[in-house]
Short mmCIF file of C-alpha atoms and ligand atoms in Angstrom, two decimals:
data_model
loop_
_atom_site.label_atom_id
_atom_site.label_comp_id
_atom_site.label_asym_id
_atom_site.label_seq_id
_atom_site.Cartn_x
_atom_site.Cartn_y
_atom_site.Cartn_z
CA UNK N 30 71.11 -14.75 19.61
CA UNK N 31 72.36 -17.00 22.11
CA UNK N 32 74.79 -19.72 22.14
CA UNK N 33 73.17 -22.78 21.82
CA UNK N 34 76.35 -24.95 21.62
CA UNK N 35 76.56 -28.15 24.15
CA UNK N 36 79.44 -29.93 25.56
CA UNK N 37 78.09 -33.01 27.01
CA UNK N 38 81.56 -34.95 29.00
CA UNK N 39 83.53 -33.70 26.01
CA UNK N 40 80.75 -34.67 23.00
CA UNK N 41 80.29 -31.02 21.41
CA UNK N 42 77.01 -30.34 19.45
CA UNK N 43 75.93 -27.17 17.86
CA UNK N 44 72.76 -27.36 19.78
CA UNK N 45 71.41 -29.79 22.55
CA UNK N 46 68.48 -30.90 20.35
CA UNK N 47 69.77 -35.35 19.52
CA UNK N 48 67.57 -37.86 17.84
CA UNK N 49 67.44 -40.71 20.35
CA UNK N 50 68.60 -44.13 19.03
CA UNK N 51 65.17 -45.86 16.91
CA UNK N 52 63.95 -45.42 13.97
CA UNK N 53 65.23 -41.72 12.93
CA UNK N 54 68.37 -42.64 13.15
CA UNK N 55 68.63 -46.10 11.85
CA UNK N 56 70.54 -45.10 8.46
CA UNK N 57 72.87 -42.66 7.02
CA UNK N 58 70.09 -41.35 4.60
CA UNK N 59 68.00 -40.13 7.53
CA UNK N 60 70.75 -39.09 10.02
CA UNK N 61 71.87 -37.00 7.18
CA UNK N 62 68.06 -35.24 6.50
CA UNK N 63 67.77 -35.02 10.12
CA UNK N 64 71.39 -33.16 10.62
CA UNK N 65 70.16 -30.94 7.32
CA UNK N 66 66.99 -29.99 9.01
CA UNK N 67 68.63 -28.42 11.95
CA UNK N 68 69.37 -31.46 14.69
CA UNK N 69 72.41 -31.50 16.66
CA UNK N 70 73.23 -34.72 17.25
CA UNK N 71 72.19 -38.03 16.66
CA UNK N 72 72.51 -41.32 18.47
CA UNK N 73 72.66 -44.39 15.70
CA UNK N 74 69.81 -47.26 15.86
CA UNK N 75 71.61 -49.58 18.63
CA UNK N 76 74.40 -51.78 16.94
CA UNK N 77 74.97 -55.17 17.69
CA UNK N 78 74.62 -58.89 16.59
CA UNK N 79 72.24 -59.17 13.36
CA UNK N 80 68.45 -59.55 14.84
CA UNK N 81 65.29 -60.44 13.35
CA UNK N 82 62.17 -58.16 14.12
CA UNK N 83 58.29 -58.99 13.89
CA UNK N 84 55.32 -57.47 12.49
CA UNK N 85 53.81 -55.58 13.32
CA UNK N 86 55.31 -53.36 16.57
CA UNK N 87 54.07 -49.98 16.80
CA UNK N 88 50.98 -49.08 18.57
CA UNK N 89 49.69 -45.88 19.98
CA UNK N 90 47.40 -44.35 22.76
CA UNK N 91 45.66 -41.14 21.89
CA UNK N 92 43.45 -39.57 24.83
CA UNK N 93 40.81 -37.34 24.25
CA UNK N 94 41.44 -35.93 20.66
CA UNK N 95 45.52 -36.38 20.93
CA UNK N 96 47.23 -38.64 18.71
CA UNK N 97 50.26 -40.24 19.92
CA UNK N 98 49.87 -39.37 23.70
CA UNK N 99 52.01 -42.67 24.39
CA UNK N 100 53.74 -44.38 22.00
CA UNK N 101 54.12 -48.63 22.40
CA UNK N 102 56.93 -50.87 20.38
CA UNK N 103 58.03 -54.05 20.22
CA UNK N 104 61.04 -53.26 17.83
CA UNK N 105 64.55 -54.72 18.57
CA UNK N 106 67.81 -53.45 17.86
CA UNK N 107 68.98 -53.25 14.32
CA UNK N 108 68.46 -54.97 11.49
CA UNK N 109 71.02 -53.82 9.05
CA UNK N 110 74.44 -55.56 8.99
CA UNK N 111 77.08 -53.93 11.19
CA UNK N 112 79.00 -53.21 8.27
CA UNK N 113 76.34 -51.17 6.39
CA UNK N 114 75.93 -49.27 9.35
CA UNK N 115 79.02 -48.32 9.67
CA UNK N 116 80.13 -47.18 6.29
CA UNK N 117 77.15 -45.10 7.00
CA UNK N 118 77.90 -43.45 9.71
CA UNK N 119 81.78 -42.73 8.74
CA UNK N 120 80.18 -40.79 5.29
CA UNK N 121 77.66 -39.34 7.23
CA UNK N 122 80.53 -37.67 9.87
CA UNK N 123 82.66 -36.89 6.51
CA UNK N 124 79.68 -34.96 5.55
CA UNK N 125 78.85 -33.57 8.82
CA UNK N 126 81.94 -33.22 11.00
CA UNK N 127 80.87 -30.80 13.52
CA UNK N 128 77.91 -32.29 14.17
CA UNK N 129 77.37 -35.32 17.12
CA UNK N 130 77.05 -38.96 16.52
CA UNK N 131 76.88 -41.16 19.23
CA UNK N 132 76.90 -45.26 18.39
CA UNK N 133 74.85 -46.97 20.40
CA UNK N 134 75.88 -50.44 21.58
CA UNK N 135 74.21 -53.73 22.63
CA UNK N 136 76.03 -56.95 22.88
CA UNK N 137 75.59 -60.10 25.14
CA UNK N 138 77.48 -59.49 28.80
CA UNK N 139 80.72 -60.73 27.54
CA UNK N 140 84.32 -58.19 28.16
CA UNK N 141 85.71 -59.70 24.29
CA UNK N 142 82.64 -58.65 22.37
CA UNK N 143 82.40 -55.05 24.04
CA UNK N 144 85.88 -54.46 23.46
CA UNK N 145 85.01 -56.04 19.53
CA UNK N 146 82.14 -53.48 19.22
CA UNK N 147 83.95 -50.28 20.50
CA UNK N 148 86.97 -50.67 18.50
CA UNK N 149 84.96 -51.10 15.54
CA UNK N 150 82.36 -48.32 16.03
CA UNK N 151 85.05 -45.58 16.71
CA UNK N 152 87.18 -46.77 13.88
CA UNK N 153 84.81 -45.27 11.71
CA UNK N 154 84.78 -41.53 14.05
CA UNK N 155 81.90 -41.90 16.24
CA UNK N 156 82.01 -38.86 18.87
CA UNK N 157 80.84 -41.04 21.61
CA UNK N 158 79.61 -44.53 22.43
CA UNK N 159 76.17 -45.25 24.20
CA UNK N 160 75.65 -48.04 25.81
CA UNK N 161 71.68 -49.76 25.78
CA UNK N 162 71.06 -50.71 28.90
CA UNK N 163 67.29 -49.83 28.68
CA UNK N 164 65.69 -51.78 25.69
CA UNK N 165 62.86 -53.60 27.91
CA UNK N 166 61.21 -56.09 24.95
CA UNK N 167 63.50 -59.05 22.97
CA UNK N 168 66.96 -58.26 23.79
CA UNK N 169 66.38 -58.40 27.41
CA UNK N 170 65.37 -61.92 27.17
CA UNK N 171 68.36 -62.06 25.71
CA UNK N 172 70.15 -61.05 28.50
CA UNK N 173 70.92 -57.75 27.11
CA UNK N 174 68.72 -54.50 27.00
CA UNK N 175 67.20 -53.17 30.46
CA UNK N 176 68.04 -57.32 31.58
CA UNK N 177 71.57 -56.26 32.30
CA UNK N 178 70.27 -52.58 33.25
CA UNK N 179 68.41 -53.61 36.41
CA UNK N 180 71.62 -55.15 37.81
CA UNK N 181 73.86 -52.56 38.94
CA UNK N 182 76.84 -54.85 39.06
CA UNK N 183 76.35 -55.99 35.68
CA UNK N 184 76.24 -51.84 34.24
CA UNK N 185 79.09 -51.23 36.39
CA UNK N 186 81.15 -54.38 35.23
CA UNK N 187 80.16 -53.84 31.19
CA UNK N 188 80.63 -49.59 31.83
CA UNK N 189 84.03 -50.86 32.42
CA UNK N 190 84.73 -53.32 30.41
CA UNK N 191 83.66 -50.57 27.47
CA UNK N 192 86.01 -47.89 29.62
CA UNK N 193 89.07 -50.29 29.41
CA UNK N 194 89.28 -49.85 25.41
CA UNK N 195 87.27 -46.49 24.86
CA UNK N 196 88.85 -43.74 23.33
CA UNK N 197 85.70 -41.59 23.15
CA UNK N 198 83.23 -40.56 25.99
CA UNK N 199 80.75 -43.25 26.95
CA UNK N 200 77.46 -42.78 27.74
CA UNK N 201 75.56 -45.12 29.89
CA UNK N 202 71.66 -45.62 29.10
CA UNK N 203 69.52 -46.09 31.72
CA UNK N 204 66.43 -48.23 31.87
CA UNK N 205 63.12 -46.82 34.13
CA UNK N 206 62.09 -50.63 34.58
CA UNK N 207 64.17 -50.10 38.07
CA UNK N 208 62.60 -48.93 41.64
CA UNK N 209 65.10 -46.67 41.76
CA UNK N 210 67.64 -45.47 38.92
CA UNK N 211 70.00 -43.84 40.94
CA UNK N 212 71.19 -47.03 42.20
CA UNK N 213 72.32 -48.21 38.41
CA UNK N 214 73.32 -44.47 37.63
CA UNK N 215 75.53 -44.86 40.64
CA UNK N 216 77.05 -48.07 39.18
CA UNK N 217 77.28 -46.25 35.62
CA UNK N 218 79.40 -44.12 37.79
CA UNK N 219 81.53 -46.42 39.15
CA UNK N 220 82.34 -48.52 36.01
CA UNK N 221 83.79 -45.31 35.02
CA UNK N 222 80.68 -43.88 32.76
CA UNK N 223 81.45 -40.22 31.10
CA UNK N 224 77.63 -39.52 30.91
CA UNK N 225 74.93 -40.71 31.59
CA UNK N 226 71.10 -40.85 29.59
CA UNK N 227 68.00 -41.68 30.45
CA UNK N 228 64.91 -42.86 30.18
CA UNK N 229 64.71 -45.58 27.78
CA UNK N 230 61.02 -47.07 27.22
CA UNK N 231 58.98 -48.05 30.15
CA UNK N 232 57.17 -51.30 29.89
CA UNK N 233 53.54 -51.50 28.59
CA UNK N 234 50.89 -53.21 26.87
CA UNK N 235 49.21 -50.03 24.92
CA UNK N 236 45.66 -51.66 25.08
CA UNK N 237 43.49 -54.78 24.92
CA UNK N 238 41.00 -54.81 21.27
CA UNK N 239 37.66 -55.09 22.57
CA UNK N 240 36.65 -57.28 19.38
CA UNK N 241 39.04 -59.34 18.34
CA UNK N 242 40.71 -59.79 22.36
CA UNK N 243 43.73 -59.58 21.01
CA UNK N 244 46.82 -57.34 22.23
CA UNK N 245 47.36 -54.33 20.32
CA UNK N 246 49.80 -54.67 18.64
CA UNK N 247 49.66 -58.36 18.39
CA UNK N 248 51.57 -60.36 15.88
CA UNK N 249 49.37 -63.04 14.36
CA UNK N 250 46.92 -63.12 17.17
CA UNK N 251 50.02 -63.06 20.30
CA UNK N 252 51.45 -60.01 21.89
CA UNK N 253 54.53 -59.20 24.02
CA UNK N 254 55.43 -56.17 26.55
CA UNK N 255 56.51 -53.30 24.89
CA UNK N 256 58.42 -50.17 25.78
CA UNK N 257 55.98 -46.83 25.72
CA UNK N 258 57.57 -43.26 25.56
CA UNK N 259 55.75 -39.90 24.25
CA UNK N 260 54.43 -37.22 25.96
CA UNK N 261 52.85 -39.62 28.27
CA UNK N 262 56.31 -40.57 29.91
CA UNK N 263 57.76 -36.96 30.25
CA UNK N 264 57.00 -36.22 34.23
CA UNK N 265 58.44 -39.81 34.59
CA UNK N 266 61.71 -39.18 33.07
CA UNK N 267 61.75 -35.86 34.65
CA UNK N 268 61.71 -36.83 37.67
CA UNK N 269 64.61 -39.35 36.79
CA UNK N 270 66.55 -36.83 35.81
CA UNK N 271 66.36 -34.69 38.77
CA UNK N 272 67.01 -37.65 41.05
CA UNK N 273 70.24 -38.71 39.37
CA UNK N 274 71.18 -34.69 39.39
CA UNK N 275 70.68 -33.85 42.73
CA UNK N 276 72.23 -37.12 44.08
CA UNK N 277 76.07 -36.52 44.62
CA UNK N 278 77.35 -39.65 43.76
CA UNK N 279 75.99 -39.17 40.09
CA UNK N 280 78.17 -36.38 39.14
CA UNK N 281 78.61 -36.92 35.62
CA UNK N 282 76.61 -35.47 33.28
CA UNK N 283 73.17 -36.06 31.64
CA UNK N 284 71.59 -36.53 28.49
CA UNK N 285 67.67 -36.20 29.14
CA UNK N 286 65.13 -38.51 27.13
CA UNK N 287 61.67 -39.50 27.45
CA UNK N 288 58.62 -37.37 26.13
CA UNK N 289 60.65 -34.38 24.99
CA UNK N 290 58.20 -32.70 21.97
CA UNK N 291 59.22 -28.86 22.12
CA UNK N 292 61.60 -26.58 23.45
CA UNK N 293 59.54 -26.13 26.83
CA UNK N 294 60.28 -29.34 27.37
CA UNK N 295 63.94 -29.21 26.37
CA UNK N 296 64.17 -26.50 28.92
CA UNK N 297 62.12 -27.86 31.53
CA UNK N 298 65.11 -31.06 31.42
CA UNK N 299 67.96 -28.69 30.80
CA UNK N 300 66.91 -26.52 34.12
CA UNK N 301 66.66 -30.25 36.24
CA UNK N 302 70.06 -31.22 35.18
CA UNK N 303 70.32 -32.29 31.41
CA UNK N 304 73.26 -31.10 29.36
CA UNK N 305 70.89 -31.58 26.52
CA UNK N 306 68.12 -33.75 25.41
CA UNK N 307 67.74 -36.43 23.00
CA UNK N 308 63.70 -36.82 20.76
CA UNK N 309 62.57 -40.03 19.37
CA UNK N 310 58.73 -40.49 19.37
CA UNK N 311 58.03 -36.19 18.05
CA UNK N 312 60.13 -36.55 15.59
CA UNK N 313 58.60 -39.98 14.59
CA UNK N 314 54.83 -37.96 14.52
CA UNK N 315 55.49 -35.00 13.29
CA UNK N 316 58.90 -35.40 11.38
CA UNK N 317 62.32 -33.94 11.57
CA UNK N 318 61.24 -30.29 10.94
CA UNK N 319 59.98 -29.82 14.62
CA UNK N 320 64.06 -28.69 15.67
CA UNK N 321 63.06 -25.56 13.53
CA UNK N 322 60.87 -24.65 16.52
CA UNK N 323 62.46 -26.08 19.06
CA UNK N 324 66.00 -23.76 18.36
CA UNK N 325 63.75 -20.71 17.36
CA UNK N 326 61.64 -21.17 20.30
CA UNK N 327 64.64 -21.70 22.97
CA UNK N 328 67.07 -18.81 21.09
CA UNK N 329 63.68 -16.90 22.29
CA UNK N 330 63.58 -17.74 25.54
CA UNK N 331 67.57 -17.51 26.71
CA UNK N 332 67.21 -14.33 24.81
CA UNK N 333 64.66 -12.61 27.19
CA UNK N 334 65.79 -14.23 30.04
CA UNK N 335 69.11 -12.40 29.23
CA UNK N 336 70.90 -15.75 29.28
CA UNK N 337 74.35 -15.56 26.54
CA UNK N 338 74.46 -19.60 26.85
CA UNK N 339 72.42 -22.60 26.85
CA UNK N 340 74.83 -24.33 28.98
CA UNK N 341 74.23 -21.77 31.81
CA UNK N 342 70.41 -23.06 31.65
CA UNK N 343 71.70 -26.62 32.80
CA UNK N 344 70.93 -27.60 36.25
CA UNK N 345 69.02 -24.28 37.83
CA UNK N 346 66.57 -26.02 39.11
CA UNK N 347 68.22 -28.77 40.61
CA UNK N 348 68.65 -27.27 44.13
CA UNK N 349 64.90 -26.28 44.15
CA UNK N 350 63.85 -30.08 44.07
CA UNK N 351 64.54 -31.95 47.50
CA UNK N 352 62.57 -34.45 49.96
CA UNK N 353 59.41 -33.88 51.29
CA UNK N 354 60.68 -33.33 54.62
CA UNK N 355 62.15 -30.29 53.52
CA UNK N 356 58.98 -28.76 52.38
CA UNK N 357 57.68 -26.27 54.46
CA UNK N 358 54.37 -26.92 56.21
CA UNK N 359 53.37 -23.26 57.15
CA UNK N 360 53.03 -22.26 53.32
CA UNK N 361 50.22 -21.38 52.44
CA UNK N 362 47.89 -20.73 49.18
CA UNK N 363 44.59 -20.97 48.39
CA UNK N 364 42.27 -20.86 45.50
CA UNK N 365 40.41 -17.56 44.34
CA UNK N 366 37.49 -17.58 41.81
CA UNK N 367 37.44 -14.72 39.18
CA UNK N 368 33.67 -14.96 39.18
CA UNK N 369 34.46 -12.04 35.71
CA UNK N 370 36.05 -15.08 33.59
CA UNK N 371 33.88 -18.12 35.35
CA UNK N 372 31.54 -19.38 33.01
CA UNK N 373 29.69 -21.29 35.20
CA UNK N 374 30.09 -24.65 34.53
CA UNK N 375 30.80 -25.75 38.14
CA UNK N 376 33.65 -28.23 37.75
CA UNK N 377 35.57 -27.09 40.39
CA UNK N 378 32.46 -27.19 42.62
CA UNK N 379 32.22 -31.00 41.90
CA UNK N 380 35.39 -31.68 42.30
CA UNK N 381 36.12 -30.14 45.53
CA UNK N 382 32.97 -31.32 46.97
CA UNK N 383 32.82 -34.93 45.95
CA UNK N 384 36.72 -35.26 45.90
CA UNK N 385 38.52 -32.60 47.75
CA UNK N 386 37.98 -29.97 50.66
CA UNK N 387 34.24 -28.98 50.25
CA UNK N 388 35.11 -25.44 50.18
CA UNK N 389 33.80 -23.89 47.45
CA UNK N 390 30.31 -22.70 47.93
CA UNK N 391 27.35 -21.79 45.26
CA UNK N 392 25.29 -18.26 45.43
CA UNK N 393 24.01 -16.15 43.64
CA UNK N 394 24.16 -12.15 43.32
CA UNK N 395 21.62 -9.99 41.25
CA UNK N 396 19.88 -13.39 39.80
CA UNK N 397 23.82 -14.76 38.42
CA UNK N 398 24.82 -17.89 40.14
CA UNK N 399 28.49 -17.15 41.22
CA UNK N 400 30.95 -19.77 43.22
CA UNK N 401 33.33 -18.74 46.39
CA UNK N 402 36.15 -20.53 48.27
CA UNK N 403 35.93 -20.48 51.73
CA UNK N 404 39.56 -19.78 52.51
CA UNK N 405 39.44 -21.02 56.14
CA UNK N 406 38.82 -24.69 54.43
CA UNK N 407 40.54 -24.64 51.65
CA UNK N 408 43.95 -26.75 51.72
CA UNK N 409 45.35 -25.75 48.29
CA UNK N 410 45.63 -28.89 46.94
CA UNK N 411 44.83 -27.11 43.62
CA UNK N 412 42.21 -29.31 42.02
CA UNK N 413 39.89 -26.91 41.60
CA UNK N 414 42.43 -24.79 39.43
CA UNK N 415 43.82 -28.17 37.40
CA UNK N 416 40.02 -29.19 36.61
CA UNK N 417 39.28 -25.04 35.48
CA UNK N 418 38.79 -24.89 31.77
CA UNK N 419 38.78 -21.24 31.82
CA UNK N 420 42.26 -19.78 31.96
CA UNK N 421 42.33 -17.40 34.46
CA UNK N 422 39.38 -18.31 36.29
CA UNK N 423 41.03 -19.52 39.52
CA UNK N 424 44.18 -18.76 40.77
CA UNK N 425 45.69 -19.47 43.67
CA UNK N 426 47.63 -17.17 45.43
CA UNK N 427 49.92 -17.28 48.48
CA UNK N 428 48.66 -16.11 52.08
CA UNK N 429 51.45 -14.87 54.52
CA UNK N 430 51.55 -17.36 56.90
CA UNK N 431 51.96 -15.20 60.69
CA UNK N 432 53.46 -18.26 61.94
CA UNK N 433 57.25 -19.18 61.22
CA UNK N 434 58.36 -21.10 58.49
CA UNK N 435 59.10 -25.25 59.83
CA UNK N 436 59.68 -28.75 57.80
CA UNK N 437 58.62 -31.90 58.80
CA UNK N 438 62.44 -32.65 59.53
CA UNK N 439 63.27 -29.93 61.58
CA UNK N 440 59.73 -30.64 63.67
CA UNK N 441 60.72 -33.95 63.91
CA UNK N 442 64.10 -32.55 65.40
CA UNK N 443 62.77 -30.28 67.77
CA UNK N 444 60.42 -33.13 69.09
CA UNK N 445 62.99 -35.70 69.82
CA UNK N 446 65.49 -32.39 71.39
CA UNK N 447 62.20 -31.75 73.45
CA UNK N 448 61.74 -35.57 74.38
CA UNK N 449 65.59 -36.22 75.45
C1 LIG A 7 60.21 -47.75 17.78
C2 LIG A 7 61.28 -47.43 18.79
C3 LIG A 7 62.50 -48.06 18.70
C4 LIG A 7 63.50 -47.77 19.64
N1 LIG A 7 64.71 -48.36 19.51
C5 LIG A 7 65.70 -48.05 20.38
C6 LIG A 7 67.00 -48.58 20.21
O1 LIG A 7 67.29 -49.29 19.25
N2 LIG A 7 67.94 -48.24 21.12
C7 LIG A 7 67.67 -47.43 22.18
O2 LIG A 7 68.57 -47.14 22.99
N3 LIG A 7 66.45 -46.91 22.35
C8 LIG A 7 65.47 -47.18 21.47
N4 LIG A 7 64.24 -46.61 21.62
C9 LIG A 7 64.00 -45.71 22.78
C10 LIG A 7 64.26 -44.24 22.43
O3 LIG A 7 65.61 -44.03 22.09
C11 LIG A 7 63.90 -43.32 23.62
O4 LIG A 7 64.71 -43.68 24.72
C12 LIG A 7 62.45 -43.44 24.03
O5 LIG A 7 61.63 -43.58 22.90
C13 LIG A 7 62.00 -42.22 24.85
O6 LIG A 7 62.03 -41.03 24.09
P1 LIG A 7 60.71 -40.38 23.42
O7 LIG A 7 59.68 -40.24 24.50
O8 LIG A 7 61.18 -39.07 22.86
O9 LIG A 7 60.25 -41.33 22.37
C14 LIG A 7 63.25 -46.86 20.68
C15 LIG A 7 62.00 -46.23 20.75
C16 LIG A 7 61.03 -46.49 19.81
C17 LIG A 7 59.71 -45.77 19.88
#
């Protein structure tokens, strides 16, 4: 069995498997189920000033048979007193000491009442302190949430106004409402941030109702933006990820969120940079018992890879993602047609030739219509393979390119050498 034991900027956890900050972890009872069922860590429903929250604030988007592809909400913060929550939280870490809790924090851009909220949150033995810059809905008009997390001077000034009285690591939250989150990882980095997470919710509006007009979810006939995550969101936050771990200037660790419903996933996010990953909208469809699978399923996979750790997962694939300039434009694949497994139904016909290349042709042999890419066309753009619903039906497979291998960069280079 391997060692599935994290140690995220000092925060240790007997696995990397955390319930995000909603509504799993928004009281002792649950965090306490959740830690019983096999989770690892848990970051508390955000703390802050006492908020009031509508109804209703869920909504959904399932596509093509799947429930809960993208999940929408319109919850705040919240809405238990501070002091419930945290009598909760020290008898839950009495109860559970080697287990991670993480308070997440949320107050109004002021150094006095982030100071207030640290010393009170790990006066109670919190293992670490998050800090929500990433709620997009309420609290941002508010001037809190993902409205101080688009600023980076405002995440670097609060990341150290938190530092300057933190005894614990601190976390820094990212929002994805942002052209580009490396520039507000950077300033987590600067204000002094132990860690950084990320993605919070992106904003949305889950859907229009075609009788009644109004929003879904509405609240007495008016909605509001929302924040969607789910499966929906995953190559999204992936790609976050992998930007804030192969950028130098981020070099703290990360705590990947955003779509995260098995251990495949949890991998996939471990191997792009995350020390471990953190579930909110899985857990919320399918319930807590889902970490059963997701620790069988990874103690599985370190265990034929031949990998002792699940820390030496973290970050493999990091140096295989760069710029497109590095890519190399003499690769070469193209698509080949098992015409044993085809069944005919021509979708990758259509699609290439109303949409792609126009390179895979129709015959037929002994009376049985077959289908054949003409390799000299095809670009391997692999649309004919992604539209396939046969598995194993088309593959494509490399071609040994004759001539040498040459980015767009180094062409570019050898042009302007040539043109001095
Ligand atoms: C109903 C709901 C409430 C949430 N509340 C919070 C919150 O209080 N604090 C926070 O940092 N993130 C909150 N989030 C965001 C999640 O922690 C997480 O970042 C996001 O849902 C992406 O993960 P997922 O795709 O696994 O759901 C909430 C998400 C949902 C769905």
């Amino acid at each position: 069995m391997a060692d599935l034991r994290i140690d995220l900027a000092g925060i240790k956890s007997p696995n990397p498997f955390w319930l995000a900050s909603a509504p799993p972890t928004n009281s002792g009872y649950q965090v306490q189920r959740a830690f019983e069922a096999g989770w690892g860590g848990a970051v508390w429903k955000t703390l802050g000033e006492p908020i009031l929250n509508v109804s209703s604030r869920f909504a959904a988007v399932s596509f093509n048979g799947q429930r809960v592809a993208g999940f929408n909400n319109i919850e705040l913060i919240t809405d238990r007193p501070l002091e419930v929550n945290l009598q909760e939280i020290l008898e839950t870490k009495k109860r559970f000491p080697n287990h991670a809790i993480i308070a997440s924090l949320m107050v109004e851009p002021k150094q006095e009442k982030w100071h207030e909220i640290v010393k009170k949150v790990e006066a109670v033995g919190v293992d670490g302190l998050e800090l929500n810059f990433g709620c997009p809905h309420g609290m941002a008009e508010r001037g809190m949430g993902s409205a101080s997390g688009q600023v980076p001077e405002l995440v670097e000034r609060q990341t150290h106004w938190v530092k300057e009285v933190a005894r614990t690591p601190v976390i820094v939250k990212l929002t994805p409402n942002i052209t580009d989150i490396t520039m507000t990882a950077e300033a987590a980095v600067r204000g002094g941030a132990d860690a950084i997470s990320m993605i919070n919710t992106i904003n949305s509006l889950a859907g229009v109702d075609l009788d009644s007009w109004n929003t879904v979810p509405h609240v007495g006939g008016k909605g509001a933006h929302g924040g969607y995550c789910g499966p929906a969101v995953k190559p999204i936050a992936l790609n976050m990820v992998a930007e804030c771990a192969r950028n130098r200037f981020v070099n703290v660790p990360i705590s990947g969120i955003g779509g995260i419903s098995n251990w495949q996933d949890a991998a996939e996010f471990m191997l792009m940079g995350a020390t471990g990953v953190q579930v909110c909208t899985a857990a919320m469809h399918h319930g807590f018992s889902i970490v059963e699978d997701m620790i069988d399923g990874l103690n599985n996979y370190l265990d034929d890879k031949g990998i002792a750790s699940v820390m030496d997962l973290v970050g493999q694939s990091v140096q295989r993602y760069s710029n497109w300039g590095d890519l190399d434009l003499n690769y070469n694949i193209v698509a080949e047609i098992n015409n044993d497994v085809c069944i005919n139904c021509n979708k990758c016909h259509i699609a290439c030739e109303d949409t792609s290349h126009q390179c895979i042709d129709m015959y037929t042999e002994s009376g049985r219509p077959m289908l054949k890419v003409r390799e000299v066309d095809c670009v391997g753009c692999n649309l004919c393979a992604i539209v396939c619903p046969v598995d194993g039906a088309i593959s494509m497979v490399e071609r040994r390119s004759t001539i040498p291998p040459m980015t767009w960069n180094e062409r570019q280079s050898l042009i302007s050498n040539f043109s001095r």
